[in-house]
Amino acid sequence: MTGTAALPADDRPASGGLVERAVTALTRHIRDNRLGPGDPLPGESAFALELGVSRAVVREAFRSMAMLKLIDIGNGRRPRVCAIDRSVLGIVLDHAVQTDQTSIQQIYDVRRTIELRTAALAALRRDATEAERITALAAAMRADFVDAAKVMEHDIAFHEAVAAASRNPLFAVLVGAFEVITRQTWPIGWSSRANDAQRMASIEGHEAIARGIAAGDPRAAEAAMAEHFDASVMALLAAGVT
Amino acid sequence: MTGTAALPADDRPASGGLVERAVTALTRHIRDNRLGPGDPLPGESAFALELGVSRAVVREAFRSMAMLKLIDIGNGRRPRVCAIDRSVLGIVLDHAVQTDQTSIQQIYDVRRTIELRTAALAALRRDATEAERITALAAAMRADFVDAAKVMEHDIAFHEAVAAASRNPLFAVLVGAFEVITRQTWPIGWSSRANDAQRMASIEGHEAIARGIAAGDPRAAEAAMAEHFDASVMALLAAGVT
DNA sequence: TCCGACGACCTGTCTGGTAGGTTCGGCCAT
DNA sequence: ATGGCCGAACCTACCAGACAGGTCGTCGGA
């Protein structure tokens, strides 16, 4: 009963340290004035004066919110509301892995769950340009087959293109958040495949996903994505990544 | 091409402002020393001395990482590595909604995708205690039917219990992140249902999920969860929430 | 042996100041 | 009249020092 704790969002403004109070005040300011991405915010001096605290306190508050990509700050520039950004979740995920709070396999389970959905949605919602881009990225993987680094870049771009085609920015953010982890695990999976035939099979998997999306067949796209993920997880398991 | 940009994680330590450099230095410190949750960190004075910057800079860096729940700070306490926390993503999601960067329906699509999986996983992995707790929470919703606030608390606890039973902390974090949004939308959906029969149907949906999980039937649990989400989305749509 | 008080250490906050970047309006040239 | 240039006002980035209050280990007494 009563889980009224934990929310630092916008309770009564009198709790915790001054910095925390400044953060909630700034959050309220954005909400109450219905500000959107790009809209300007009061400078730190003005905010410090308004709250009756020192500039150092407001600076810490602004910096914290900038770290969460809620606002955008910079030397001489006036603070502005920031557009949604994937890097935050990426940093958190990376930290969770680095501190052994979660495993790579657990991350891949989440990724698989999300990307099965993005594949299906992309098949339903993609326009011609998106379908072309996705197909082109799969083709690029095949074309640059000998250069692992390039294949990885195409691979990452492929998954993000699929997510973008799902027309849900949240999915795009989530998929983008996995990029940090993917850059660490991808080379392991690539080199753990026994031979070039297996590596090429991975690329064919991407092509199958692209075909399903281009054809507007959500079932096929989802199935191909599932197969692709199963193969990737298997490759990582074979390399001893748990 | 080659998108080597964007990662503030751990490139060469000479880029951007001093605060950013301090953040990457602290991140590296945690990674290089393989620190886990609860492990102590150098104090801000020590860190300032080591980096050759003022204490204010280090303070902003520490505060930023505390905002991301990567570290834990407090008056007089020495900084420590922090356990993974759901509130960060919740704040970001709330901000995205408040600034009209994403819609409630888009969030529910993501939630549905994730919770379908947690229901299936919970059916496969839950132990007796977890099954009992999930069943008990569904029963509590029925028992407190007349008190909407209590029903909401049970509802939220129910979904988090299911996520916990999936035995993947990432799913628990993601589901927990939606709590902030749920607290805003839940009353809308509840009151948008035409009569008590429809409201009770929602509770019966939870009971069906609980039965599937308790029976260890992932298909049934997933199907019940899907039905539950469809009903919720419909109720929100009926209330004009897009 | 256990418990409480004390002190060293640390963080939270403030003040005041310097350097360097941004922005915007006015002015000059076309 | 218009478009580009320039400078002044404003703002942020960072620094140094200081003080109040909280935490935690330690030492002495019961």
Coordinates of C-alpha atoms (C1' of nucleotides) in Angstrom, one line a residue:
Chain A
M1 CA 0.0 0.0 0.0
T2 CA 0.9 3.6 -0.5
G3 CA 3.8 3.8 -2.9
T4 CA 3.8 7.6 -2.8
A5 CA 7.5 7.8 -2.6
A6 CA 10.2 8.0 -5.1
L7 CA 8.8 10.5 -7.6
P8 CA 11.1 13.5 -7.8
A9 CA 9.0 14.8 -10.6
D10 CA 6.8 17.5 -9.2
D11 CA 5.6 17.2 -5.7
R12 CA 5.6 20.0 -3.3
P13 CA 8.6 22.2 -4.0
A14 CA 9.9 22.1 -0.5
S15 CA 11.9 18.9 0.0
G16 CA 15.5 17.8 -0.3
G17 CA 18.4 20.0 -1.2
L18 CA 18.4 23.3 -3.0
V19 CA 19.6 21.7 -6.2
E20 CA 16.8 19.2 -6.3
R21 CA 14.4 22.0 -5.7
A22 CA 15.9 23.9 -8.6
V23 CA 15.4 20.9 -10.8
T24 CA 11.8 20.5 -10.0
A25 CA 11.2 24.2 -10.4
L26 CA 12.7 24.1 -13.8
T27 CA 10.7 21.0 -14.7
R28 CA 7.6 22.8 -13.5
H29 CA 8.5 25.9 -15.5
I30 CA 8.7 23.8 -18.7
R31 CA 5.5 22.0 -18.0
D32 CA 3.5 25.0 -16.9
N33 CA 4.5 27.1 -19.8
R34 CA 4.0 24.2 -22.2
L35 CA 7.4 24.5 -23.7
G36 CA 8.5 22.3 -26.5
P37 CA 11.9 21.4 -28.0
G38 CA 13.9 24.5 -28.9
D39 CA 12.0 26.8 -26.7
P40 CA 14.2 29.1 -24.7
L41 CA 14.5 29.0 -20.9
P42 CA 15.6 31.7 -18.4
G43 CA 19.3 32.1 -17.9
E44 CA 20.9 30.7 -14.8
S45 CA 21.3 34.2 -13.2
A46 CA 17.7 34.9 -13.7
F47 CA 16.7 31.6 -12.3
A48 CA 19.0 31.9 -9.3
L49 CA 17.5 35.3 -8.5
E50 CA 14.0 34.0 -8.8
L51 CA 14.7 31.0 -6.5
G52 CA 16.8 33.0 -4.1
V53 CA 19.8 30.7 -4.4
S54 CA 23.3 31.0 -5.6
R55 CA 24.3 30.5 -9.3
A56 CA 26.3 27.5 -8.4
V57 CA 23.2 25.7 -7.3
V58 CA 21.3 26.6 -10.4
R59 CA 24.3 25.5 -12.5
E60 CA 24.3 22.1 -10.9
A61 CA 20.6 21.8 -11.6
F62 CA 21.0 22.9 -15.2
R63 CA 23.9 20.6 -15.8
S64 CA 22.0 17.7 -14.4
M65 CA 19.1 18.2 -16.7
A66 CA 21.4 18.7 -19.6
M67 CA 22.9 15.3 -18.7
L68 CA 19.4 13.8 -19.0
K69 CA 19.1 15.7 -22.3
L70 CA 16.0 17.4 -21.0
I71 CA 17.6 20.8 -21.7
D72 CA 20.4 22.0 -23.9
I73 CA 23.1 24.2 -22.5
G74 CA 26.3 25.7 -23.8
N75 CA 28.8 28.5 -23.4
G76 CA 27.1 31.8 -24.1
R77 CA 24.1 30.1 -25.5
R78 CA 20.8 30.5 -23.7
P79 CA 19.4 27.2 -22.3
R80 CA 16.7 25.6 -24.4
V81 CA 14.4 22.6 -24.1
C82 CA 16.0 19.7 -25.7
A83 CA 14.6 17.1 -28.1
I84 CA 14.4 13.5 -27.0
D85 CA 17.7 11.7 -27.2
R86 CA 18.8 8.1 -27.1
S87 CA 22.1 8.6 -25.5
V88 CA 20.8 8.8 -22.0
L89 CA 19.4 5.3 -21.9
G90 CA 22.5 4.1 -23.7
I91 CA 24.7 5.5 -20.9
V92 CA 22.5 3.9 -18.2
L93 CA 22.5 0.5 -20.0
D94 CA 26.3 0.6 -20.5
H95 CA 26.7 1.4 -16.8
A96 CA 24.4 -1.4 -15.8
V97 CA 26.5 -3.8 -17.8
Q98 CA 29.9 -2.4 -16.6
T99 CA 28.8 -2.8 -13.0
D100 CA 27.5 -6.3 -13.5
Q101 CA 24.0 -5.5 -12.8
T102 CA 22.7 -7.1 -15.9
S103 CA 24.0 -9.5 -18.6
I104 CA 24.4 -9.2 -22.3
Q105 CA 21.9 -12.0 -22.8
Q106 CA 19.3 -10.1 -20.8
I107 CA 19.8 -7.1 -22.9
Y108 CA 19.5 -9.1 -26.0
D109 CA 16.2 -10.5 -24.8
V110 CA 14.8 -7.0 -24.4
R111 CA 16.3 -5.9 -27.7
R112 CA 14.7 -8.9 -29.4
T113 CA 11.3 -8.2 -27.9
I114 CA 11.4 -4.6 -29.1
E115 CA 12.9 -5.2 -32.5
L116 CA 10.4 -7.9 -33.4
R117 CA 7.8 -5.3 -32.9
T118 CA 9.7 -2.6 -34.9
A119 CA 10.1 -5.0 -37.8
A120 CA 6.3 -5.8 -37.8
L121 CA 5.4 -2.1 -37.5
A122 CA 7.9 -1.1 -40.2
A123 CA 6.4 -3.6 -42.6
L124 CA 3.0 -2.0 -41.9
R125 CA 4.0 1.7 -41.9
R126 CA 7.1 2.2 -44.0
D127 CA 6.9 4.4 -47.0
A128 CA 8.8 3.8 -50.2
T129 CA 11.9 5.9 -49.2
E130 CA 12.2 4.0 -45.9
A131 CA 11.8 0.6 -47.6
E132 CA 14.5 1.6 -50.1
R133 CA 16.9 2.7 -47.4
I134 CA 16.4 -0.5 -45.4
T135 CA 17.0 -2.6 -48.5
A136 CA 20.0 -0.5 -49.5
L137 CA 21.6 -1.0 -46.1
A138 CA 21.2 -4.7 -46.3
A139 CA 22.8 -4.6 -49.7
A140 CA 25.6 -2.5 -48.4
M141 CA 26.4 -5.1 -45.7
R142 CA 26.8 -7.6 -48.5
A143 CA 28.9 -5.2 -50.6
D144 CA 31.3 -4.4 -47.8
F145 CA 31.4 -8.0 -46.6
V146 CA 35.2 -8.1 -46.3
D147 CA 35.3 -5.0 -44.1
A148 CA 33.9 -6.0 -40.7
A149 CA 33.9 -2.4 -39.4
K150 CA 31.8 -1.2 -42.3
V151 CA 29.4 -4.2 -42.0
M152 CA 28.9 -3.3 -38.3
E153 CA 28.0 0.3 -39.2
H154 CA 25.6 -0.8 -41.9
D155 CA 24.1 -3.3 -39.4
I156 CA 23.5 -0.6 -36.7
A157 CA 22.1 1.8 -39.3
F158 CA 19.9 -1.0 -40.6
H159 CA 18.3 -1.6 -37.2
E160 CA 17.9 2.1 -36.6
A161 CA 16.3 2.5 -40.0
V162 CA 13.8 -0.2 -39.2
A163 CA 13.0 1.4 -35.9
A164 CA 12.6 4.8 -37.6
A165 CA 10.2 3.2 -40.1
S166 CA 8.0 2.0 -37.2
R167 CA 7.0 5.6 -36.9
N168 CA 7.1 5.5 -33.2
P169 CA 9.9 7.7 -31.8
L170 CA 10.1 5.7 -28.6
F171 CA 11.0 2.6 -30.4
A172 CA 13.7 4.5 -32.3
V173 CA 15.0 5.8 -29.0
L174 CA 15.1 2.3 -27.4
V175 CA 16.8 0.7 -30.4
G176 CA 19.3 3.6 -30.5
A177 CA 20.0 3.1 -26.9
F178 CA 21.3 -0.4 -27.6
E179 CA 23.9 1.0 -30.0
V180 CA 26.5 1.4 -27.2
I181 CA 26.2 -2.2 -26.2
T182 CA 26.0 -3.4 -29.8
R183 CA 29.3 -1.8 -30.6
Q184 CA 30.9 -3.8 -27.9
T185 CA 29.3 -7.2 -28.7
W186 CA 29.0 -7.0 -32.4
P187 CA 32.7 -7.8 -33.2
I188 CA 32.5 -10.8 -30.8
G189 CA 29.5 -12.2 -32.5
W190 CA 31.0 -11.6 -36.0
S191 CA 34.3 -13.4 -35.2
S192 CA 32.6 -16.2 -33.2
R193 CA 30.9 -17.4 -36.4
A194 CA 32.9 -20.3 -37.7
N195 CA 33.3 -19.3 -41.3
D196 CA 32.4 -16.8 -44.0
A197 CA 29.3 -18.9 -44.9
Q198 CA 27.9 -18.3 -41.5
R199 CA 28.7 -14.7 -41.6
M200 CA 27.0 -14.4 -45.0
A201 CA 24.0 -16.1 -43.5
S202 CA 23.7 -13.3 -41.0
I203 CA 23.6 -10.8 -43.9
E204 CA 21.1 -12.9 -45.6
G205 CA 19.0 -12.6 -42.5
H206 CA 19.1 -8.9 -42.8
E207 CA 18.1 -9.2 -46.4
A208 CA 15.1 -11.4 -45.4
I209 CA 14.0 -8.8 -42.9
A210 CA 14.3 -6.1 -45.6
R211 CA 12.3 -8.2 -48.0
G212 CA 9.5 -8.6 -45.5
I213 CA 9.4 -4.9 -44.7
A214 CA 9.5 -3.9 -48.4
A215 CA 6.7 -6.4 -49.1
G216 CA 4.6 -5.0 -46.4
D217 CA 4.4 -8.4 -44.7
P218 CA 4.6 -7.9 -40.9
R219 CA 4.5 -11.6 -40.2
A220 CA 7.4 -12.3 -42.5
A221 CA 9.4 -9.4 -41.3
E222 CA 8.9 -10.4 -37.6
A223 CA 9.8 -14.0 -38.3
A224 CA 12.9 -13.0 -40.1
M225 CA 13.9 -10.7 -37.3
A226 CA 13.3 -13.5 -34.8
E227 CA 15.5 -15.8 -36.8
H228 CA 18.2 -13.1 -37.0
F229 CA 18.2 -12.6 -33.3
D230 CA 18.2 -16.3 -32.5
A231 CA 21.3 -16.6 -34.6
S232 CA 23.0 -13.6 -33.0
V233 CA 22.3 -14.8 -29.5
M234 CA 23.6 -18.2 -30.5
A235 CA 26.8 -16.7 -31.8
L236 CA 27.3 -14.7 -28.7
L237 CA 26.7 -17.8 -26.5
A238 CA 29.2 -19.7 -28.6
A239 CA 31.7 -17.0 -27.8
G240 CA 31.0 -17.4 -24.1
V241 CA 29.1 -14.1 -23.7
T242 CA 26.4 -14.7 -21.1
Chain B
M1 CA 29.8 7.7 -43.5
T2 CA 31.2 6.0 -40.4
G3 CA 29.3 7.5 -37.6
T4 CA 32.1 7.7 -35.1
A5 CA 30.4 10.6 -33.4
A6 CA 28.0 10.9 -30.6
L7 CA 29.4 8.6 -27.9
P8 CA 30.3 10.6 -24.8
A9 CA 31.1 7.4 -23.2
D10 CA 34.9 7.0 -23.1
D11 CA 36.8 8.5 -26.0
R12 CA 40.0 10.3 -25.5
P13 CA 39.7 12.4 -22.3
A14 CA 40.5 15.7 -24.1
S15 CA 37.3 17.1 -25.5
G16 CA 34.5 19.3 -24.5
G17 CA 34.3 21.2 -21.2
L18 CA 35.9 20.3 -18.0
V19 CA 32.7 18.9 -16.5
E20 CA 32.3 16.5 -19.4
R21 CA 35.9 15.4 -19.0
A22 CA 35.3 14.9 -15.3
V23 CA 32.3 12.7 -16.1
T24 CA 34.2 10.5 -18.5
A25 CA 37.0 10.3 -16.0
L26 CA 34.7 9.1 -13.3
T27 CA 33.1 6.6 -15.7
R28 CA 36.5 5.3 -16.6
H29 CA 37.4 5.0 -12.9
I30 CA 34.3 2.9 -12.3
R31 CA 35.0 0.7 -15.3
D32 CA 38.7 0.3 -14.9
N33 CA 38.4 -0.6 -11.2
R34 CA 35.5 -2.9 -11.9
L35 CA 33.4 -1.3 -9.3
G36 CA 29.9 -2.5 -8.5
P37 CA 26.8 -1.1 -6.7
G38 CA 27.7 0.1 -3.3
D39 CA 31.4 0.4 -3.9
P40 CA 32.9 3.7 -2.7
L41 CA 34.3 6.4 -4.9
P42 CA 36.9 9.1 -4.3
G43 CA 35.6 12.2 -2.7
E44 CA 35.1 15.3 -4.8
S45 CA 38.1 17.1 -3.3
A46 CA 40.3 14.2 -4.1
F47 CA 38.9 14.0 -7.6
A48 CA 39.3 17.7 -8.2
L49 CA 42.9 17.5 -7.1
E50 CA 43.6 14.5 -9.3
L51 CA 42.1 16.2 -12.4
G52 CA 43.5 19.6 -11.6
V53 CA 40.1 21.3 -11.7
S54 CA 38.1 23.2 -9.2
R55 CA 35.7 21.5 -6.8
A56 CA 32.7 23.2 -8.5
V57 CA 33.5 21.3 -11.7
V58 CA 33.7 18.0 -10.0
R59 CA 30.5 18.8 -8.1
E60 CA 28.6 19.3 -11.4
A61 CA 30.0 16.1 -12.7
F62 CA 29.0 14.2 -9.6
R63 CA 25.6 15.7 -9.5
S64 CA 25.0 14.9 -13.2
M65 CA 25.9 11.3 -12.6
A66 CA 23.8 11.2 -9.5
M67 CA 20.9 12.5 -11.6
L68 CA 21.4 9.5 -13.9
K69 CA 21.5 7.3 -10.8
L70 CA 24.9 6.1 -11.8
I71 CA 26.3 7.1 -8.5
D72 CA 24.8 7.9 -5.1
I73 CA 25.7 11.1 -3.3
G74 CA 24.6 12.8 -0.1
N75 CA 25.6 15.3 2.5
G76 CA 28.6 14.0 4.4
R77 CA 28.3 10.6 2.8
R78 CA 31.0 9.5 0.5
P79 CA 29.9 8.9 -3.1
R80 CA 29.1 5.3 -4.1
V81 CA 28.3 3.4 -7.2
C82 CA 24.5 3.2 -7.5
A83 CA 22.2 0.3 -8.4
I84 CA 20.2 0.5 -11.5
D85 CA 17.1 2.6 -11.1
R86 CA 13.9 3.0 -13.1
S87 CA 13.3 6.6 -12.2
V88 CA 15.7 8.0 -14.8
L89 CA 13.8 6.6 -17.8
G90 CA 10.6 7.6 -16.2
I91 CA 11.7 11.2 -16.0
V92 CA 12.8 11.2 -19.6
L93 CA 9.5 9.6 -20.7
D94 CA 7.5 12.1 -18.7
H95 CA 9.5 15.0 -20.3
A96 CA 9.0 13.6 -23.8
V97 CA 5.2 13.5 -23.2
Q98 CA 5.1 16.9 -21.5
T99 CA 6.9 18.5 -24.4
D100 CA 4.7 16.8 -27.0
Q101 CA 7.5 14.8 -28.5
T102 CA 5.6 11.5 -28.2
S103 CA 2.0 10.5 -27.6
I104 CA 0.4 8.4 -24.9
Q105 CA -0.7 5.9 -27.5
Q106 CA 2.9 5.5 -28.7
I107 CA 4.0 4.9 -25.1
Y108 CA 1.3 2.3 -24.7
D109 CA 2.4 0.5 -27.9
V110 CA 5.9 0.2 -26.4
R111 CA 4.5 -0.9 -23.0
R112 CA 2.3 -3.4 -24.6
T113 CA 5.2 -4.9 -26.6
I114 CA 7.3 -5.2 -23.4
E115 CA 4.6 -6.4 -21.1
L116 CA 3.4 -9.1 -23.5
R117 CA 6.9 -10.5 -23.1
T118 CA 7.1 -10.1 -19.4
A119 CA 3.9 -12.0 -19.0
A120 CA 5.2 -14.9 -21.1
L121 CA 8.5 -14.9 -19.3
A122 CA 6.8 -14.7 -15.9
A123 CA 4.7 -17.7 -16.7
L124 CA 7.9 -19.6 -17.5
R125 CA 10.1 -18.5 -14.7
R126 CA 8.0 -17.4 -11.8
D127 CA 8.4 -19.3 -8.5
A128 CA 5.6 -20.1 -6.1
T129 CA 6.0 -16.9 -4.1
E130 CA 5.9 -14.7 -7.1
A131 CA 2.8 -16.5 -8.5
E132 CA 1.1 -16.1 -5.2
R133 CA 1.9 -12.4 -5.0
I134 CA 0.7 -11.7 -8.5
T135 CA -2.5 -13.6 -7.8
A136 CA -2.9 -11.8 -4.5
L137 CA -2.6 -8.4 -6.2
A138 CA -5.3 -9.2 -8.7
A139 CA -7.5 -10.3 -5.8
A140 CA -6.7 -7.1 -4.0
M141 CA -7.9 -5.1 -7.0
R142 CA -11.2 -6.9 -6.8
A143 CA -11.4 -6.5 -3.0
D144 CA -10.7 -2.7 -3.2
F145 CA -13.0 -2.2 -6.2
V146 CA -14.8 0.7 -4.7
D147 CA -11.6 2.7 -4.0
A148 CA -10.1 3.7 -7.4
A149 CA -6.9 5.0 -5.8
K150 CA -6.2 1.6 -4.2
V151 CA -7.1 -0.2 -7.3
M152 CA -4.5 1.9 -9.2
E153 CA -1.8 1.1 -6.7
H154 CA -2.6 -2.6 -6.9
D155 CA -2.6 -2.4 -10.7
I156 CA 0.8 -0.8 -10.8
A157 CA 2.2 -3.2 -8.3
F158 CA 0.7 -6.1 -10.3
H159 CA 2.5 -5.1 -13.5
E160 CA 5.7 -4.6 -11.6
A161 CA 5.4 -7.9 -9.9
V162 CA 4.9 -9.6 -13.3
A163 CA 8.0 -7.8 -14.6
A164 CA 10.0 -8.9 -11.6
A165 CA 8.9 -12.5 -12.1
S166 CA 10.3 -12.3 -15.6
R167 CA 13.7 -12.5 -13.9
N168 CA 15.2 -9.9 -16.2
P169 CA 16.0 -6.7 -14.3
L170 CA 15.9 -4.7 -17.5
F171 CA 12.2 -5.6 -18.1
A172 CA 11.6 -4.6 -14.5
V173 CA 13.3 -1.2 -15.1
L174 CA 11.4 -0.6 -18.3
V175 CA 8.0 -1.5 -16.8
G176 CA 8.8 0.6 -13.7
A177 CA 9.7 3.6 -16.0
F178 CA 6.1 3.6 -17.2
E179 CA 4.8 4.2 -13.7
V180 CA 5.0 7.9 -14.0
I181 CA 3.0 7.9 -17.1
T182 CA 0.5 5.3 -15.8
R183 CA -0.2 7.4 -12.7
Q184 CA -1.4 10.2 -15.1
T185 CA -3.4 8.1 -17.5
W186 CA -4.8 5.4 -15.2
P187 CA -7.6 7.6 -13.7
I188 CA -8.6 8.7 -17.2
G189 CA -9.0 5.1 -18.4
W190 CA -10.8 4.1 -15.2
S191 CA -13.4 6.8 -15.4
S192 CA -13.8 6.5 -19.2
R193 CA -15.2 3.1 -18.8
A194 CA -19.0 3.3 -19.0
N195 CA -20.0 1.4 -16.0
D196 CA -18.9 -0.8 -13.1
A197 CA -19.3 -3.9 -15.3
Q198 CA -16.6 -2.7 -17.7
R199 CA -14.4 -1.7 -14.8
M200 CA -14.8 -5.1 -13.3
A201 CA -13.9 -6.6 -16.7
S202 CA -10.6 -4.8 -16.4
I203 CA -10.0 -6.5 -13.1
E204 CA -11.0 -9.9 -14.5
G205 CA -8.4 -9.3 -17.2
H206 CA -5.7 -9.0 -14.5
E207 CA -7.0 -12.2 -12.9
A208 CA -6.8 -14.0 -16.3
I209 CA -3.2 -12.9 -16.6
A210 CA -2.5 -14.1 -13.1
R211 CA -4.1 -17.4 -13.8
G212 CA -1.9 -17.9 -16.9
I213 CA 1.2 -17.0 -15.0
A214 CA 0.3 -19.2 -12.0
A215 CA -0.5 -22.1 -14.4
G216 CA 2.9 -21.7 -16.1
D217 CA 1.2 -21.1 -19.5
P218 CA 3.1 -18.4 -21.3
R219 CA 0.7 -18.4 -24.3
A220 CA -2.4 -17.9 -22.1
A221 CA -0.6 -15.2 -20.0
E222 CA 0.5 -13.4 -23.1
A223 CA -2.9 -13.6 -24.7
A224 CA -4.6 -12.3 -21.5
M225 CA -2.1 -9.4 -21.3
A226 CA -2.7 -8.6 -24.9
E227 CA -6.4 -8.5 -24.3
H228 CA -5.9 -6.4 -21.2
F229 CA -3.8 -3.8 -23.2
D230 CA -6.3 -3.7 -26.0
A231 CA -9.0 -2.9 -23.6
S232 CA -6.9 -0.2 -21.9
V233 CA -5.9 1.4 -25.1
M234 CA -9.5 1.4 -26.2
A235 CA -10.6 3.0 -23.0
L236 CA -8.0 5.8 -23.3
L237 CA -9.0 6.4 -27.0
A238 CA -12.6 6.6 -25.9
A239 CA -11.6 9.4 -23.5
G240 CA -9.8 11.2 -26.3
V241 CA -6.3 10.4 -25.2
T242 CA -4.2 10.0 -28.3
Chain C
dT1 C1' 32.3 -5.9 26.0
dC2 C1' 29.2 -2.5 24.7
dC3 C1' 27.7 2.1 24.1
dG4 C1' 28.0 6.9 23.7
dA5 C1' 30.5 11.2 22.8
dC6 C1' 34.0 13.5 20.2
dG7 C1' 36.6 14.9 16.3
dA8 C1' 38.3 14.5 11.6
dC9 C1' 36.5 14.5 7.2
dC10 C1' 33.2 15.4 3.8
dT11 C1' 29.5 17.6 1.4
dG12 C1' 26.1 21.6 0.6
dT13 C1' 26.0 26.2 -0.3
dC14 C1' 27.5 31.1 -0.8
dT15 C1' 30.4 35.0 -2.5
dG16 C1' 32.9 37.4 -5.8
dG17 C1' 35.7 37.4 -9.7
dT18 C1' 38.1 36.4 -14.5
dA19 C1' 38.0 34.7 -19.2
dG20 C1' 35.8 33.5 -23.3
dG21 C1' 31.7 32.6 -26.2
dT22 C1' 27.0 34.2 -28.2
dT23 C1' 23.8 37.3 -29.8
dC24 C1' 21.7 41.1 -31.6
dG25 C1' 21.4 45.7 -33.1
dG26 C1' 23.5 49.4 -35.5
dC27 C1' 26.4 51.0 -39.2
dC28 C1' 28.7 50.9 -43.4
dA29 C1' 29.1 49.5 -48.1
dT30 C1' 26.8 48.0 -52.2
Chain D
dA1 C1' 16.9 49.8 -49.5
dT2 C1' 19.3 45.8 -48.4
dG3 C1' 22.9 42.7 -46.9
dG4 C1' 27.0 41.9 -44.6
dC5 C1' 30.3 43.4 -40.9
dC6 C1' 31.4 44.8 -36.2
dG7 C1' 31.3 45.7 -31.5
dA8 C1' 29.1 46.0 -27.1
dA9 C1' 26.1 43.8 -23.8
dC10 C1' 25.0 39.6 -22.0
dC11 C1' 25.8 35.1 -20.7
dT12 C1' 28.2 30.9 -19.5
dA13 C1' 32.6 28.3 -18.0
dC14 C1' 35.5 28.1 -14.5
dC15 C1' 38.2 29.3 -10.3
dA16 C1' 39.4 30.4 -5.3
dG17 C1' 38.2 30.6 -0.6
dA18 C1' 35.1 30.2 3.1
dC19 C1' 31.5 28.5 6.4
dA20 C1' 27.8 25.5 8.1
dG21 C1' 26.1 21.1 8.9
dG22 C1' 26.0 16.0 8.3
dT23 C1' 28.6 11.4 8.6
dC24 C1' 31.5 8.0 10.3
dG25 C1' 35.2 6.0 12.6
dT26 C1' 37.4 6.0 17.0
dC27 C1' 38.4 6.2 21.7
dG28 C1' 37.2 6.3 26.4
dG29 C1' 34.0 5.2 30.0
dA30 C1' 30.5 2.3 32.1

